[in-house]
Coordinates of C-alpha atoms and ligand atoms in Angstrom, one line a residue:
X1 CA 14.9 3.9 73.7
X2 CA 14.0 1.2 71.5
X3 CA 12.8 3.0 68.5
X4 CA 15.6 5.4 68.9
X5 CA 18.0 2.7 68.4
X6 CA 15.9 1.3 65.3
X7 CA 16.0 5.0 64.3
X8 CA 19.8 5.3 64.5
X9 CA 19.9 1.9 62.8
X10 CA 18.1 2.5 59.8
X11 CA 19.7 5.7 59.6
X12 CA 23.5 4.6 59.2
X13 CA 21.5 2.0 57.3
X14 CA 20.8 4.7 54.6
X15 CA 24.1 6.3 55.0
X16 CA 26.1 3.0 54.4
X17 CA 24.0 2.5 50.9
X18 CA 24.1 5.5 49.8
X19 CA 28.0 5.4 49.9
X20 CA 28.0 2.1 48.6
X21 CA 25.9 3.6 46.0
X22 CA 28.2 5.9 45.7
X23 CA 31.3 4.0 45.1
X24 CA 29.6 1.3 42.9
X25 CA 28.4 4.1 40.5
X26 CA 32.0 6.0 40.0
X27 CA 32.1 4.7 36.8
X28 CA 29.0 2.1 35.5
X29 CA 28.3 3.8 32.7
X30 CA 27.5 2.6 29.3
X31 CA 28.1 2.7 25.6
X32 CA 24.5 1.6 25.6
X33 CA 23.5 4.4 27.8
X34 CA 22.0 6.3 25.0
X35 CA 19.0 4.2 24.2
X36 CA 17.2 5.1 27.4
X37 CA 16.7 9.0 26.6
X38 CA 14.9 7.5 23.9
X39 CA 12.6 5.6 25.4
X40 CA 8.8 6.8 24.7
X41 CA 10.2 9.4 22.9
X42 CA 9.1 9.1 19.3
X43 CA 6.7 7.3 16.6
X44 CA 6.8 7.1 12.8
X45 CA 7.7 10.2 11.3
X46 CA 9.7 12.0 14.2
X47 CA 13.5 13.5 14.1
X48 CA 14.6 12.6 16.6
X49 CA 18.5 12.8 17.9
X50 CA 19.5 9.6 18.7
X51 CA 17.9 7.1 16.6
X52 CA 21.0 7.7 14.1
X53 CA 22.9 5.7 16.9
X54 CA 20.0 3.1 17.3
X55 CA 20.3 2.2 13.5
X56 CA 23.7 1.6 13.8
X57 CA 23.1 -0.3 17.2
X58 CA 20.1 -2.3 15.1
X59 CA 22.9 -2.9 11.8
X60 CA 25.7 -3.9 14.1
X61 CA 23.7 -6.7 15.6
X62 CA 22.2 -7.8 11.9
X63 CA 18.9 -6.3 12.3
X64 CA 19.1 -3.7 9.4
X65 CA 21.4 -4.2 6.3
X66 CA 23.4 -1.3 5.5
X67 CA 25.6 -1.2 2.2
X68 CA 28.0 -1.5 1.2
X69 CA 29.3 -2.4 5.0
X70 CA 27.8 0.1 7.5
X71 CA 25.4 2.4 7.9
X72 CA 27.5 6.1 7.2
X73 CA 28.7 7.8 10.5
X74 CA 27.7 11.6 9.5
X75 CA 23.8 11.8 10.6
X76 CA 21.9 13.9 8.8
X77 CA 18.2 14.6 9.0
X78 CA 17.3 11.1 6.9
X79 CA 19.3 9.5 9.4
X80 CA 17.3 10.8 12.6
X81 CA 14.3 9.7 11.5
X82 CA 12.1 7.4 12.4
X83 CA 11.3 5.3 9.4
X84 CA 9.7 2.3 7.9
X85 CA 13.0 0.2 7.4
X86 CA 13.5 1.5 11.5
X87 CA 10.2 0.2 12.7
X88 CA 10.6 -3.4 11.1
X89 CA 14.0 -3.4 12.5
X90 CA 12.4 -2.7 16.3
X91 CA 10.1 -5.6 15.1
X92 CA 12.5 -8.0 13.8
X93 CA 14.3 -7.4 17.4
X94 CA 11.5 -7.5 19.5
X95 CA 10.4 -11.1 17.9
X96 CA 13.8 -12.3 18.6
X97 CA 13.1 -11.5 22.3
X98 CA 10.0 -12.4 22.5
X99 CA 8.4 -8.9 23.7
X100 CA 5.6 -7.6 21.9
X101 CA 6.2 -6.4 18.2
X102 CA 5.3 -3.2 18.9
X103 CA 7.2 -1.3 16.3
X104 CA 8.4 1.5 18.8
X105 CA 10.5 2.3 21.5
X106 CA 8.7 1.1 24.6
X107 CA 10.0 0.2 27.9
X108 CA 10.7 -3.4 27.8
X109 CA 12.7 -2.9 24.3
X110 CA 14.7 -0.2 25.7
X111 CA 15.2 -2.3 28.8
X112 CA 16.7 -5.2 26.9
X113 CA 18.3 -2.9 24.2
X114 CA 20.4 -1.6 27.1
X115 CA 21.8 -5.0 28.8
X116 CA 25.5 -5.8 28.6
X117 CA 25.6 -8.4 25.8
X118 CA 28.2 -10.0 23.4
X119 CA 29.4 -8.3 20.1
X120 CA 28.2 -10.7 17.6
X121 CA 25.2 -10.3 15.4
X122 CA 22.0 -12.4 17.0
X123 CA 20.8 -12.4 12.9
X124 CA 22.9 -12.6 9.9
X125 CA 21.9 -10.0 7.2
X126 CA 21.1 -12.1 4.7
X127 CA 19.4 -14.2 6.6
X128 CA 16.5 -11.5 8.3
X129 CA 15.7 -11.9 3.9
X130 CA 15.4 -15.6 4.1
X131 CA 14.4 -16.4 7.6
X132 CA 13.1 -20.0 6.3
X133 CA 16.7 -21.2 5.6
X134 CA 16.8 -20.9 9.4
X135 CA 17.7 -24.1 11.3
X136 CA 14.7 -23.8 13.9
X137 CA 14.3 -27.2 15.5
X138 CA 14.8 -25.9 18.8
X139 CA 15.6 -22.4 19.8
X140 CA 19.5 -22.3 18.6
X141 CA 20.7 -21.4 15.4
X142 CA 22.7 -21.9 13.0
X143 CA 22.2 -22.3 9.0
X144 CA 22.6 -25.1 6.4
X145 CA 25.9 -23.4 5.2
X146 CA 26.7 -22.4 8.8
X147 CA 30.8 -22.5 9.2
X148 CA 32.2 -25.5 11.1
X149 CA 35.2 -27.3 12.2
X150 CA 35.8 -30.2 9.5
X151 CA 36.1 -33.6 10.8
X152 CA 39.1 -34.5 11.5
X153 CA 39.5 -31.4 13.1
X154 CA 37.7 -32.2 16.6
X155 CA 41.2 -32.1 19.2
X156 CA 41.2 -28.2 18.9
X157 CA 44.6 -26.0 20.1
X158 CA 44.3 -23.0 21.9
X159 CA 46.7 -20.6 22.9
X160 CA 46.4 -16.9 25.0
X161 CA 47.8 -13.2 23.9
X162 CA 50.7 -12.3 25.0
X163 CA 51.0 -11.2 28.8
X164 CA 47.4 -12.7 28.9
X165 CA 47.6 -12.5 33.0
X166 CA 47.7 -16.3 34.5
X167 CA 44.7 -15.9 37.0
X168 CA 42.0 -15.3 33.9
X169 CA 43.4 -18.9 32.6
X170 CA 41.7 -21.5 34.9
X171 CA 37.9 -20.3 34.3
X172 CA 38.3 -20.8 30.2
X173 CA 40.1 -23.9 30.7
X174 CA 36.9 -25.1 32.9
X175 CA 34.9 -23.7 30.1
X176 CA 36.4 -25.9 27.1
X177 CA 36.1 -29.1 29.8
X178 CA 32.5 -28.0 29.8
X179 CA 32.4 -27.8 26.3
X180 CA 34.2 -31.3 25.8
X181 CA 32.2 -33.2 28.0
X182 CA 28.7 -32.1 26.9
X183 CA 29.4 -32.5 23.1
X184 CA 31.7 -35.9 23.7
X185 CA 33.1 -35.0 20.4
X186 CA 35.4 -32.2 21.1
X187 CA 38.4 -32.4 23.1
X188 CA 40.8 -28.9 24.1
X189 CA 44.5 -28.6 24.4
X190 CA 46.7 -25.6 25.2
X191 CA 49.6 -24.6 23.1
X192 CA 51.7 -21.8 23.3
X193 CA 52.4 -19.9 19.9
X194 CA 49.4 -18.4 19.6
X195 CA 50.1 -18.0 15.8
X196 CA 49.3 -21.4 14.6
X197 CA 46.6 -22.3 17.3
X198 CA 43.0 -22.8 16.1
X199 CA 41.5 -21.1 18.7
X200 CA 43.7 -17.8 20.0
X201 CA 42.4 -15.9 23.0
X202 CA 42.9 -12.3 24.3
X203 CA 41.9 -9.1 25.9
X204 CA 41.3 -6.2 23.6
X205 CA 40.7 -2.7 23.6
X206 CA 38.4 -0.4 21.6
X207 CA 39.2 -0.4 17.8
X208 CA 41.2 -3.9 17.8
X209 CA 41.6 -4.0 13.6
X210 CA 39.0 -6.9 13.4
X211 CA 36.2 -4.6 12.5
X212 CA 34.7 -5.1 16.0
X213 CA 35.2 -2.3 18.4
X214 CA 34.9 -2.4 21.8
X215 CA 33.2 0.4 23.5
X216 CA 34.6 0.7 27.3
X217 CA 32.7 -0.6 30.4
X218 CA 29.7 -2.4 29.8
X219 CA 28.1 -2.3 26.4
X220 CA 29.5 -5.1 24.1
X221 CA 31.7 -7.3 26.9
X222 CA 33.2 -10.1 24.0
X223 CA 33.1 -11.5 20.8
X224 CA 34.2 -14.7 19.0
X225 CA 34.6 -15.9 15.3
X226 CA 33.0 -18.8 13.5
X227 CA 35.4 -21.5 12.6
X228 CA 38.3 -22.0 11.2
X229 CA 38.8 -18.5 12.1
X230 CA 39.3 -19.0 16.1
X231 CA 39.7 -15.4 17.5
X232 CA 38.4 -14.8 20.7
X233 CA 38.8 -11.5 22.3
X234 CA 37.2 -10.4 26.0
X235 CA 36.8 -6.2 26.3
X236 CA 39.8 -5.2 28.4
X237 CA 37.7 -2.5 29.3
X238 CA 35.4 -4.5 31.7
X239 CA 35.5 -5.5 35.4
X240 CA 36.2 -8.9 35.4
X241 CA 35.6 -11.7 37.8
X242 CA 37.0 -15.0 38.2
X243 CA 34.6 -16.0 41.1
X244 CA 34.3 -17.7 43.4
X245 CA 30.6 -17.1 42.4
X246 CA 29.0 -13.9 41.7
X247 CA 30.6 -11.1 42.5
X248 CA 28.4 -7.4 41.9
X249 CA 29.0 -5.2 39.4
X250 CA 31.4 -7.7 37.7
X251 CA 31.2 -9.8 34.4
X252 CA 32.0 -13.4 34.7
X253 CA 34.8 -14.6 32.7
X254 CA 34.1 -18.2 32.7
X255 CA 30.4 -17.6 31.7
X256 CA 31.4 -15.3 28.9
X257 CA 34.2 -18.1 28.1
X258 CA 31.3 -20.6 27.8
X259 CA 29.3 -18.2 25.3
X260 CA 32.3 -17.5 23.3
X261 CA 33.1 -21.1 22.4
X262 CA 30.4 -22.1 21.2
X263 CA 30.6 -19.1 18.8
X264 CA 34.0 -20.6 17.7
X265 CA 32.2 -24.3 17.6
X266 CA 29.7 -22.5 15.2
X267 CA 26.9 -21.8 17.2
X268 CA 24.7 -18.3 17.2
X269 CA 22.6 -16.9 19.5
X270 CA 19.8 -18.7 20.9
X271 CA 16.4 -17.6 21.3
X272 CA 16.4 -19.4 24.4
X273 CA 16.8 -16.7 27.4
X274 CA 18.2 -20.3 29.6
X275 CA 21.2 -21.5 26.9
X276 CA 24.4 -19.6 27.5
X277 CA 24.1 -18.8 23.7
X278 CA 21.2 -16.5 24.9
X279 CA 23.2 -12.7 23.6
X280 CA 23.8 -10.9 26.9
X281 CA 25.3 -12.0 30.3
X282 CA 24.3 -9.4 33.0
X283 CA 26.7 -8.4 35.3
X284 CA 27.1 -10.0 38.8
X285 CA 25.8 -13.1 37.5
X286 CA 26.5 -16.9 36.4
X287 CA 25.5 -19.1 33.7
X288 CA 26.3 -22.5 32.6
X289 CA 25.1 -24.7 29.7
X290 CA 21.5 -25.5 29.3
X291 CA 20.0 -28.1 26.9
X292 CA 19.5 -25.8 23.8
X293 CA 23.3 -25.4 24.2
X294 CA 24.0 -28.9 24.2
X295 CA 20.9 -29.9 21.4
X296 CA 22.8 -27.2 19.7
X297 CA 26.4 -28.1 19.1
X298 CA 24.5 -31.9 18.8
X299 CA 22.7 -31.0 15.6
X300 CA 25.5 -28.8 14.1
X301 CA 28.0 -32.0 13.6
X302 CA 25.1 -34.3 13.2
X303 CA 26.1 -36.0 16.7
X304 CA 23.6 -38.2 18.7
Ligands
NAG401 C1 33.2 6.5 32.5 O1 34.0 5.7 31.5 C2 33.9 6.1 30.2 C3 34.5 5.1 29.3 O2 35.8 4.7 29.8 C4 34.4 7.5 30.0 O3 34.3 8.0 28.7 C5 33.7 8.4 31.0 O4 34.2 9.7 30.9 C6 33.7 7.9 32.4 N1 32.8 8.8 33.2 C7 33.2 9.2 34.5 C8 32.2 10.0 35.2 O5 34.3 8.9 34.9
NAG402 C1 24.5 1.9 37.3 O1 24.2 2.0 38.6 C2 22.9 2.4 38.9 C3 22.7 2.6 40.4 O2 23.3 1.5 41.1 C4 21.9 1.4 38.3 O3 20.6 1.8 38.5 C5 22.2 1.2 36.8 O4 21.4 0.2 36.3 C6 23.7 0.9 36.6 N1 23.9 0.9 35.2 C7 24.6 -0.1 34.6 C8 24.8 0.0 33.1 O5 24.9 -1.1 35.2
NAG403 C1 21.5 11.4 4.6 O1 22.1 10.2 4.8 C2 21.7 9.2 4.0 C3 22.3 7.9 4.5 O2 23.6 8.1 4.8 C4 22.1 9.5 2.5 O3 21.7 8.5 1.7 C5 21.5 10.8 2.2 O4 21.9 11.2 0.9 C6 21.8 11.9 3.1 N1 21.1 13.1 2.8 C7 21.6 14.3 2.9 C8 20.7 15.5 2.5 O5 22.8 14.5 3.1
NAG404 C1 2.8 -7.5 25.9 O1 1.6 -6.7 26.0 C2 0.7 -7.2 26.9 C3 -0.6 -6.4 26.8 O2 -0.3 -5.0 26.8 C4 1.3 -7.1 28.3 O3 0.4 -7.6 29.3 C5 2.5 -8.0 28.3 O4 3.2 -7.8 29.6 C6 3.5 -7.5 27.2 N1 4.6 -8.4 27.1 C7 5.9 -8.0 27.1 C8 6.9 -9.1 27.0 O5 6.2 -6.9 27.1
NAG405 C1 45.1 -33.7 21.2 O1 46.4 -33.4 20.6 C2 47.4 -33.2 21.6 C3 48.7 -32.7 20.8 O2 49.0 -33.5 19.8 C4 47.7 -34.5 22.3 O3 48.7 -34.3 23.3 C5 46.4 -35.0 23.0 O4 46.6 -36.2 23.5 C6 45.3 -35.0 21.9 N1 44.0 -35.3 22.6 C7 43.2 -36.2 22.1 C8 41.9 -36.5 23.0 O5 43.3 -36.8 21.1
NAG406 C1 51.0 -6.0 28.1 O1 52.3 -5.6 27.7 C2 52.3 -4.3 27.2 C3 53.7 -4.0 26.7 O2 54.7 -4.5 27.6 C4 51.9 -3.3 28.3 O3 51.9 -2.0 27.8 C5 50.4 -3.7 28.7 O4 50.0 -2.8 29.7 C6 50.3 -5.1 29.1 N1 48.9 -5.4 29.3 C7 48.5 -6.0 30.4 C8 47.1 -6.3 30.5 O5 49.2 -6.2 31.4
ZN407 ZN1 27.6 -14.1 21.3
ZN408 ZN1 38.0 -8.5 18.3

């Protein structure tokens, strides 16, 4: 009797999951979906179909340099293949990361490769050619010539899109009073005409005209500009959360909020899997500021 109740337990146990799994998985899919057929599947030399996408994946996020602006969208043989300029690419990434410079396509690369993560490059172009003008005393970045807000511009304005709905306003206000009160130096306040604010917040869809597209669920979830420019625009296309907490399958606005500014503060990504400047933001998950954040934003205005 006993077992037969376990039995009947673990069986409607199974059932439930596998319709949760069911429902969860309508529609999860990727832009980065891609990159795992081509995991394992190639070495110097090959032709492979596929790695014409990963160049462009590599370019977008600064770790090839196309010219005159990106890489040209009709492959052809010389773009499926699997060349020197590709493999130093793989290892520029993967030393970013900190997986093993490999060179190739291996399982933790492709695993990492795939993660949601935020549209902006982790590397400038011209700076994978002169790594040594890198600012590296921790593991943020910026460079010496790095875009920031002058000084007496540290009470910043900030206004949303039009019909930008009123519950996804709360989470990015707490996001700037993170901001303020771990760099004491800034301070937020809301205006309405989004036109003459410094820092001008919406959702956006696919080709936006900012040379930026969005790809649909997943894939790239945000992006923000370097100052003065002030854009900040969230992938319509996304599940979004405002909490309380985690919530599966979902992306976090505030933590994406928190990312964002300090792209619009001047900040890059950090090397530092902990900071919130880290490039990707998995879904069903939170993240607030870490130190390398906060050393971060510190050393960019020369603040103690
Ligand atoms: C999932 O969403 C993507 C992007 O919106 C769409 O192209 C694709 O057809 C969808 N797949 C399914 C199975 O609904
Ligand atoms: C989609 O759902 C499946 C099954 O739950 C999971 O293994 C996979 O990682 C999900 N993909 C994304 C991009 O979240
Ligand atoms: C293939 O593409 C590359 C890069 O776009 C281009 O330089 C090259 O001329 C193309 N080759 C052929 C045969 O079309
Ligand atoms: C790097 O390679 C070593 C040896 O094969 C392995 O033990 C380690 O887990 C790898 N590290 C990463 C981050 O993949
Ligand atoms: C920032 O500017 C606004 C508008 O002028 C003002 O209301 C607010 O008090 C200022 N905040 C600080 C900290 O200066
Ligand atoms: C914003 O307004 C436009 C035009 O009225 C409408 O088509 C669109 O669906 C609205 N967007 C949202 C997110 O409500
Ligand atoms: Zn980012
Ligand atoms: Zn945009």
């Amino acid at each position: 009797m006993a077992s037969k109740m376990t039995f009947l337990f673990m069986l409607s146990f199974v059932i439930l999951t596998l319709i949760k799994g069911e429902i969860v998985n309508q529609n999860n899919s990727s832009a980065f979906d891609f990159i795992r057929n081509l995991q394992g599947c190639c070495h110097k030399g090959s032709n492979v179909q596929g790695l014409h996408e990963l160049k462009l994946y590599l370019d977008r996020f600064g770790y090839l340099s196309y010219e005159p602006a990106h890489y040209q969208p009709n492959a052809n043989s010389t773009s499926q293949s699997f060349d020197d300029e590709l493999e130093s690419a793989l290892k520029r990434y993967q030393s970013f990361y900190h997986l093993n410079t490999t060179g190739t396509l291996d399982g933790p690369t492709i695993s990492r490769m795939v993660m949601p993560r935020c549209g902006h490059a982790d590397i400038k172009a011209h700076q994978q050619m002169h790594s040594k003008s890198l600012h590296t005393v921790s593991h943020f970045q910026f460079t010496p010539d790095s875009p920031k807000w002058p000084v007496e511009k540290t009470n910043l304005s900030y206004a949303f899109g039009f019909n930008y709905s009123d519950a996804y306003v709360p989470p990015v206000v707490r996001a700037f009073n993170t901001w303020a009160a771990a760099s004491g130096y800034f301070t937020f306040y809301r205006v309405n005409d989004i036109a003459s604010a410094d820092i001008k917040i919406s959702f956006e869809r696919g080709d936006h005209g900012d040379g930026g597209a969005f790809d649909g669920p997943y894939g790239i979830l945000a992006h923000a500009f370097y100052p003065p420019d002030g854009r900040m625009h969230y992938d319509a296309a996304e599940t979004w959360s405002v909490g309380p907490g985690p919530v599966p399958d979902t992306i976090d606005l505030q933590t994406v909020a928190l990312h964002e500014i300090g792209h619009l503060l001047g900040l890059g990504h950090s090397e530092d899997e902990n900071a919130i400047m880290w490039s990707s933001i998995p879904s069903g998950s939170l993240k607030g500021l870490n130190a390398d954040d906060i050393l971060g934003v510190k050393a960019l205005y020369g603040l103690k």
